[in-house]
Amino acid sequence: MNKIAKILAQQRHGRIKIDTYDKGHFRLAPLLSSSKLHLYSSYHHHHHHHFRSPGRAMKARYLPFQWVLPLLPLLLCCATEESSTTSTSIIFTTLGRAYYAFDIYSLPIQQQPHIPNKELRLTDGHSVNFNGHFISNNSAVQLPTTQTPPLQLVYITERNGSPTIYYDAVYPHSSTAARRSALESVSSNRIQFPLLPNSLTDTQVSIKDKPSLTPDGQYLVYVSTHENPGLPRASWAAVYSTHLQSGLTQRLTPYGVADFSPALSPSGLWTAVASYGPDGWAGEVEDLTTDIYVFLTRDGTQRVKVVQHGGWPSWIDDRTLYFHRRGQDQWWSIYKATVPADGPVSTDSVMVERVTPPGLHAFTPATSPGNNDFIAVATRRPGSSFRHIELFDLVNNEFRELTRLVSPQAHHLNPFISPDSTRVGYHKCRGEPNRKDRSSSPQLLLENVRSPVPGLTLFRFVGSFPVFSPSGDRIAYVEMPGVYVVNRDGSNLRKVLNVMAFSTAWDPVRPGVIYTAVGETFAPESSQVDIISIDVDRKDSLKRLTLDGKNNAFPSPSPDGKWIVFRSGRTGHKNLYIMDAVGGEQKGLRRLTEGAWTDTMCNWSPDGEWIAFASDRHDPGSGSFELYLIHPNGTGLKKLRQSGSGGRINHPYFSPDGKSITFTSDYAGISAEPISNPHHYQPYGEIFTVSLDGSGLQRLTHNSYEDGTPAWSPKYIPPVNVERPKGAYCSFEDCHWLNHMPTVVPAYATMAAPAVSNAQCGL
């Protein structure tokens, strides 16, 4: 009898029963003779209320007491949103995130002759679900032996506004009768609940990533970013272990160190991580300079570096692990590290050998302790625009394709293998839902993101440079190419400009007038970029405000609507200028800053007293930007916030009361290995706020994406998602740096791939 079964036996008179419901509802009923209490909770993303008819009796399923106890406070909470007393809201954009629609899928490893494989969707289509991990039937929910064992997994989901860890037991092949006796969700039969106690989720906004369970099912090991190291550009990512019965959590990563991508050894004794160690992050976004460390899972002790330069470790036994790195030949490949059985362990005593050949990129390896003859990897091959999952035969040193054969025009990320070595899991975009599939979440225009600050709501927006109209009822934003305007409720979406443009600002006194910069982004000082105004409620209202075309951008009007501050490269350096808001520079122009550096991304305060901007004047040309303030008359220049050595603070924006500024920054370093995600230019971008005196720095967002271009709303927005009228599902890109294929391609590593476009729609 395993430990979970023993605990269940000990709790026989106080165990907790799950009664099954339609549409993902369940009931927890303490089986106490003196109690008739029934607790209800819904995981349906539309929050509809469904009632079970008296004629449809459901059989009970039992969960381990130690798993359910931490969930009781969460389940006791009211399912509906209470009215909020908050008074401000911030909108921001995340590169590509609106198009992910990730679900976890699975394929059988052994292909049946003459029978085409079909991808099995394991998660339920709510929000995005990724970075899964199969768990053994021996270490989880106690289920009837008469029923086909389910597929059990833990994974990350963002359905509650921040990354959290869920458990699902999925019955994909149950009969109709069996379905009625098992807990159902909208997409398939499943048992589902969050794994961490509410004390770790309700009071903390943080990333949760790369979860796995110890073999006995008692401990959950994962990455979290809930502890601030207190240093600029230092990652908050660390590995933690939570005891599922008590909720007791301990940090396994030493303080002052960042760990990513934890992997448990088959026995659960050891945990391997990708880590910067004491050196810290140096600003890289492609091949991280992490090393592989190993430590005891129980308490993080006996920590030792076993591999210099590597990431994403995966054990095949307690002495052998696989990992990825970009080699000197510039190909991403899988390597094997063998720890000596006796003697001291160090990078000198651990034997490292390359496993996959050059000629293609192979990364994010997954192993199966039940079968040492193969590993699963993600690949990018010459001639293909898509990331796919393949098996690599360790005996014959050859690849075997999996996902390209069944879903060629989609990216497949981060494989993992079932304990019995029969299935491989991964996540991919589920595509646009059909009319019959009501289980999948709609694409969102405004996605409510959990805020760590009482009195502040956060929203991820589908486009770039979103900004609210002065009345708060409309949003102007950019998509490449074009400028759009949409009502806050998602209605009346219109394209108002059909050229390449970036940055937007509304005129505070002339209704319907917006300003934007027309031209290429990230262009040199001499590039043709001009500021224009458009009345979005009138035809043929476009007016060019700058004349010389020397990279004029980031317009921000004064609160009285008379002036516009902007940056210009007209002297060979990007500095700040102020011009007439109606007549443009022809009616009035003066220089605000001057120097052989870059001043940019300016924003005028609501009281008219200050202009905030980003500048590299402390180290011109370095790529490092810090936050500055200056009065509109050119006096009072001061540095508001230092970003750290080589750091970045960009896109400042004043709060409606002028007392705070929001901005995007790499102040919290990097939170996950970038290669495990789709493309992000700056995956370190997170949204922060700071008071006007430079105090009270507050991190708002926690994810491994690129968050940017934040803007405050003039009015409070309730924390409710807003659906997008229309959009392209799956239209995100793989890491751009994986497009680089070194010139020498060995013939044995190539494989013909069909010519495909980047579009992933209509899968």
CSV table of C-alpha atoms in Angstrom, one decimal, residues 45 53 195 236 345 429 457 528 574 596 632 660 667 686 762:
chain,number,residue,atom,x,y,z
A,45,HIS,CA,-14.8,29.4,-17.5
A,53,SER,CA,-31.2,16.4,-12.1
A,195,LEU,CA,-2.6,21.7,-6.4
A,236,TRP,CA,13.2,36.1,-8.8
A,345,VAL,CA,31.2,15.0,-7.9
A,429,CYS,CA,-2.0,26.0,-30.0
A,457,THR,CA,-6.7,46.1,-11.9
A,528,GLN,CA,11.9,58.6,-42.3
A,574,LYS,CA,17.6,61.3,-30.4
A,596,ALA,CA,25.0,62.8,-27.7
A,632,PRO,CA,8.5,71.2,-19.6
A,660,SER,CA,2.9,57.2,-9.8
A,667,TYR,CA,14.5,44.8,-13.2
A,686,GLU,CA,7.7,43.0,-16.8
A,762,GLY,CA,-7.3,26.2,-39.3
